[in-house]
CSV table of C-alpha atoms in Angstrom, one decimal:
chain,number,residue,atom,x,y,z
A,1,MET,CA,117.0,67.6,126.5
A,2,ALA,CA,118.4,64.8,124.3
A,3,ILE,CA,116.1,62.2,122.7
A,4,THR,CA,117.9,59.0,122.0
A,5,THR,CA,117.5,55.2,122.3
A,6,ALA,CA,119.5,52.5,124.2
A,7,GLY,CA,120.7,51.3,120.8
A,8,ASP,CA,122.1,54.7,120.0
A,9,ILE,CA,124.0,54.8,123.3
A,10,VAL,CA,125.5,51.3,122.6
A,11,ARG,CA,126.5,52.2,119.0
A,12,LYS,CA,128.1,55.5,120.0
A,13,ALA,CA,129.9,53.9,122.9
A,14,LEU,CA,131.4,51.2,120.6
A,15,SER,CA,132.5,53.9,118.2
A,16,LYS,CA,134.4,55.7,120.9
A,17,ILE,CA,136.7,52.6,121.3
A,18,LEU,CA,136.9,52.0,117.5
A,19,VAL,CA,134.9,48.8,117.5
A,20,LEU,CA,132.2,50.2,115.2
A,21,GLY,CA,132.7,52.6,112.3
A,22,THR,CA,130.1,55.2,111.2
A,23,GLN,CA,129.0,53.0,108.3
A,24,ASP,CA,129.1,49.7,110.1
A,25,THR,CA,126.1,47.6,111.1
A,26,LEU,CA,126.1,46.2,114.6
A,27,ALA,CA,125.5,42.5,115.0
A,28,ASP,CA,122.5,41.5,117.1
A,29,ALA,CA,124.7,39.7,119.6
A,30,ASP,CA,126.9,42.7,120.0
A,31,MET,CA,123.9,44.9,120.5
A,32,GLN,CA,122.5,42.6,123.2
A,33,ASP,CA,125.9,42.5,124.9
A,34,GLY,CA,126.1,46.2,124.9
A,35,LEU,CA,122.5,46.5,126.2
A,36,ASP,CA,123.3,44.1,129.0
A,37,ALA,CA,126.5,46.1,129.9
A,38,LEU,CA,124.5,49.3,129.9
A,39,ASN,CA,121.9,47.9,132.3
A,40,SER,CA,124.6,46.4,134.5
A,41,MET,CA,126.4,49.8,134.6
A,42,LEU,CA,123.1,51.5,135.6
A,43,ASP,CA,122.6,49.0,138.3
A,44,SER,CA,126.1,49.8,139.7
A,45,TRP,CA,125.3,53.5,139.5
A,46,TRP,CA,122.4,53.0,141.8
A,47,ASN,CA,124.8,51.7,144.5
A,48,GLU,CA,126.5,55.1,144.1
A,49,SER,CA,123.2,56.9,144.7
A,50,LEU,CA,123.6,58.2,141.1
A,51,ALA,CA,120.1,58.2,139.6
A,52,VAL,CA,119.6,58.3,135.8
A,53,TYR,CA,116.5,60.1,134.6
A,54,SER,CA,114.2,60.3,131.6
A,55,ILE,CA,111.7,63.0,130.9
A,56,ARG,CA,108.2,62.0,129.9
A,57,GLN,CA,104.9,63.9,129.4
A,58,GLU,CA,101.8,62.1,130.7
A,59,ASN,CA,98.2,63.1,131.2
A,60,PHE,CA,95.6,62.1,133.7
A,61,PRO,CA,91.9,63.0,134.4
A,62,ILE,CA,91.1,65.7,137.0
A,63,THR,CA,87.8,65.2,138.9
A,64,ALA,CA,85.7,68.2,139.8
A,65,ASN,CA,86.0,69.2,143.5
A,66,VAL,CA,88.9,66.7,144.1
A,67,ALA,CA,92.2,68.4,144.9
A,68,SER,CA,94.6,65.6,145.6
A,69,TYR,CA,95.6,62.5,143.5
A,70,THR,CA,98.1,59.8,144.3
A,71,VAL,CA,100.6,59.0,141.5
A,72,GLY,CA,102.7,55.9,141.1
A,73,PRO,CA,102.3,52.1,140.8
A,74,ALA,CA,98.7,51.1,141.6
A,75,ALA,CA,97.9,54.7,142.5
A,76,THR,CA,94.9,56.9,141.3
A,77,TRP,CA,97.2,57.9,138.5
A,78,ASN,CA,98.8,54.5,137.8
A,79,THR,CA,102.3,55.2,136.3
A,80,THR,CA,105.9,55.2,137.2
A,81,ARG,CA,106.4,57.4,140.3
A,82,PRO,CA,107.8,60.8,139.2
A,83,THR,CA,110.9,62.0,140.8
A,84,ARG,CA,110.1,65.6,140.0
A,85,ILE,CA,107.3,67.4,138.1
A,86,LEU,CA,108.9,70.0,135.9
A,87,ASN,CA,105.9,71.8,134.4
A,88,ALA,CA,102.2,71.2,133.9
A,89,PHE,CA,99.0,72.6,132.3
A,90,ALA,CA,95.3,71.7,132.6
A,91,ARG,CA,93.2,71.3,129.5
A,92,TYR,CA,89.5,72.0,129.3
A,93,GLN,CA,87.6,71.9,126.0
A,94,GLY,CA,90.7,72.4,124.0
A,95,VAL,CA,92.1,75.3,126.0
A,96,ASP,CA,95.3,74.9,128.1
A,97,TYR,CA,95.8,76.6,131.4
A,98,PRO,CA,99.3,76.8,132.8
A,99,VAL,CA,99.8,75.1,136.2
A,100,THR,CA,103.0,76.0,138.0
A,101,PRO,CA,104.7,73.4,140.3
A,102,ILE,CA,105.5,74.8,143.7
A,103,ASP,CA,107.2,73.4,146.8
A,104,ARG,CA,105.8,72.9,150.3
A,105,LEU,CA,107.2,76.2,151.5
A,106,GLN,CA,105.0,77.9,148.9
A,107,TYR,CA,102.0,75.7,149.3
A,108,ASP,CA,101.7,75.7,153.1
A,109,PRO,CA,101.0,79.4,153.5
A,110,ILE,CA,98.0,79.4,151.2
A,111,PRO,CA,95.3,80.4,153.7
A,112,TYR,CA,92.2,78.8,152.0
A,113,LYS,CA,93.2,75.6,150.4
A,114,THR,CA,89.6,74.7,149.6
A,115,THR,CA,89.0,77.6,147.2
A,116,GLY,CA,87.6,76.3,143.9
A,117,GLY,CA,88.4,77.3,140.4
A,118,ILE,CA,90.8,76.5,137.6
A,119,PRO,CA,94.1,75.1,139.0
A,120,LEU,CA,96.9,77.6,139.0
A,121,VAL,CA,99.6,75.6,140.9
A,122,LEU,CA,100.4,72.1,142.0
A,123,PHE,CA,102.3,70.8,145.0
A,124,TYR,CA,103.9,67.4,144.5
A,125,ASP,CA,104.7,65.4,147.7
A,126,ARG,CA,107.3,63.0,146.6
A,127,ALA,CA,106.4,60.2,149.1
A,128,TYR,CA,107.4,56.6,148.3
A,129,PRO,CA,106.2,54.3,146.7
A,130,GLN,CA,103.4,56.7,145.7
A,131,GLY,CA,103.6,60.5,145.5
A,132,THR,CA,100.7,62.9,145.8
A,133,VAL,CA,99.7,65.8,143.5
A,134,THR,CA,97.6,68.5,145.1
A,135,LEU,CA,96.1,71.2,143.0
A,136,TYR,CA,95.1,74.7,143.9
A,137,PRO,CA,92.6,76.1,143.5
A,138,VAL,CA,90.6,72.9,143.8
A,139,PRO,CA,89.4,72.2,140.3
A,140,ASN,CA,85.7,72.9,139.8
A,141,LEU,CA,85.5,71.2,136.4
A,142,ALA,CA,86.4,67.9,135.0
A,143,MET,CA,89.7,68.5,133.2
A,144,THR,CA,92.9,66.8,132.1
A,145,LEU,CA,96.2,67.5,133.7
A,146,TYR,CA,99.3,67.2,131.5
A,147,PHE,CA,102.8,67.2,133.1
A,148,ASP,CA,106.4,66.6,132.3
A,149,SER,CA,108.4,64.8,134.9
A,150,TYR,CA,111.7,63.1,135.7
A,151,LEU,CA,111.4,59.3,135.9
A,152,GLN,CA,114.2,57.2,137.3
A,153,ILE,CA,115.6,54.6,134.8
A,154,GLN,CA,116.5,51.3,136.4
A,155,SER,CA,117.1,49.5,133.1
A,156,PHE,CA,116.5,49.8,129.4
A,157,ALA,CA,113.9,47.2,128.2
A,158,ASP,CA,115.2,47.0,124.6
A,159,LYS,CA,117.4,48.8,122.1
A,160,ASP,CA,114.5,50.6,120.4
A,161,ALA,CA,112.8,52.3,123.3
A,162,SER,CA,112.8,56.1,122.8
A,163,ILE,CA,114.3,57.9,125.8
A,164,SER,CA,114.3,61.7,126.5
A,165,LEU,CA,117.3,62.5,128.7
A,166,PRO,CA,118.1,65.7,130.6
A,167,PRO,CA,121.2,67.6,129.5
A,168,GLY,CA,124.5,65.8,130.2
A,169,TYR,CA,123.1,62.3,130.7
A,170,ALA,CA,123.5,60.9,127.2
A,171,ARG,CA,127.2,62.0,127.1
A,172,ALA,CA,127.9,60.4,130.5
A,173,LEU,CA,126.2,57.1,129.5
A,174,ILE,CA,128.0,56.9,126.1
A,175,PHE,CA,131.5,57.6,127.4
A,176,ASN,CA,131.2,55.5,130.6
A,177,LEU,CA,129.7,52.6,128.7
A,178,ALA,CA,132.7,52.8,126.3
A,179,CYS,CA,135.0,52.3,129.2
A,180,GLU,CA,132.8,49.6,130.7
A,181,ILE,CA,132.8,47.4,127.6
A,182,ALA,CA,136.2,48.1,126.2
A,183,PRO,CA,137.8,45.0,127.9
A,184,ASP,CA,135.2,42.7,126.2
A,185,TYR,CA,136.7,43.8,122.8
A,186,ASN,CA,140.4,43.8,124.0
A,187,LYS,CA,140.4,47.6,123.7
A,188,VAL,CA,141.9,50.3,125.9
A,189,PRO,CA,140.0,53.6,126.0
A,190,ASP,CA,142.2,56.6,125.1
A,191,ALA,CA,143.0,59.3,127.5
A,192,MET,CA,140.3,61.7,126.1
A,193,THR,CA,137.5,59.0,126.5
A,194,LEU,CA,138.6,58.3,130.1
A,195,ARG,CA,138.7,62.0,130.9
A,196,ILE,CA,135.2,62.7,129.5
A,197,ALA,CA,133.8,59.6,131.2
A,198,ALA,CA,135.0,60.8,134.6
A,199,GLU,CA,134.1,64.4,134.1
A,200,SER,CA,130.6,63.7,132.8
A,201,LYS,CA,129.8,61.3,135.6
A,202,GLY,CA,131.1,63.7,138.1
A,203,ASP,CA,128.8,66.4,136.7
A,204,LEU,CA,125.8,64.2,137.2
A,205,LYS,CA,126.8,63.4,140.8
A,206,ARG,CA,127.1,67.1,141.6
A,207,ASN,CA,123.8,67.9,140.0
A,208,ASN,CA,122.0,65.1,141.8
A,209,ARG,CA,123.5,66.2,145.1
A,210,GLN,CA,122.1,69.7,144.5
A,211,ASP,CA,118.7,68.2,143.7
């Protein structure tokens, strides 16, 4: 998992086409142009069904005797709708209890879904525009649920936003952005840059198809 910023991606992309040296300062106008190109590239990737994800940890209150919570814009847990929940834990009075994400095939066979206790598993129904998190056992205490999830990135708001990217995403963004903006600087990407851009993007497509 790589932690970076949009500005880092732009600077590294420009260095791949020898526009920016390691000790150079990037002009504000060039940074904005790079950010615009990055967002434009992301927009085109959406047309290819190629989603770009960030990983973020969030926490939300659990109400005693309530098993299910909607999550997404204007939902009970009001946030960006997660694409996938990776891991979770419930915190009560400073003690953390692991909560394992499971899929529908694992959740449906549970015979008594109203059993109460400290949650051990969660099932995330990835409906749109709001998903639903269901906990089992049904929490019998007011607790706080923490979870890490994939969130789809549609654009970068500014150059300084901190972004946690899954493996392979930063590399694909840097090398493909280098190829995207090279003509703006009258540059031609070298064969290595072109090859890595194609390979890294292809890897993301294969991984997303498996997902």
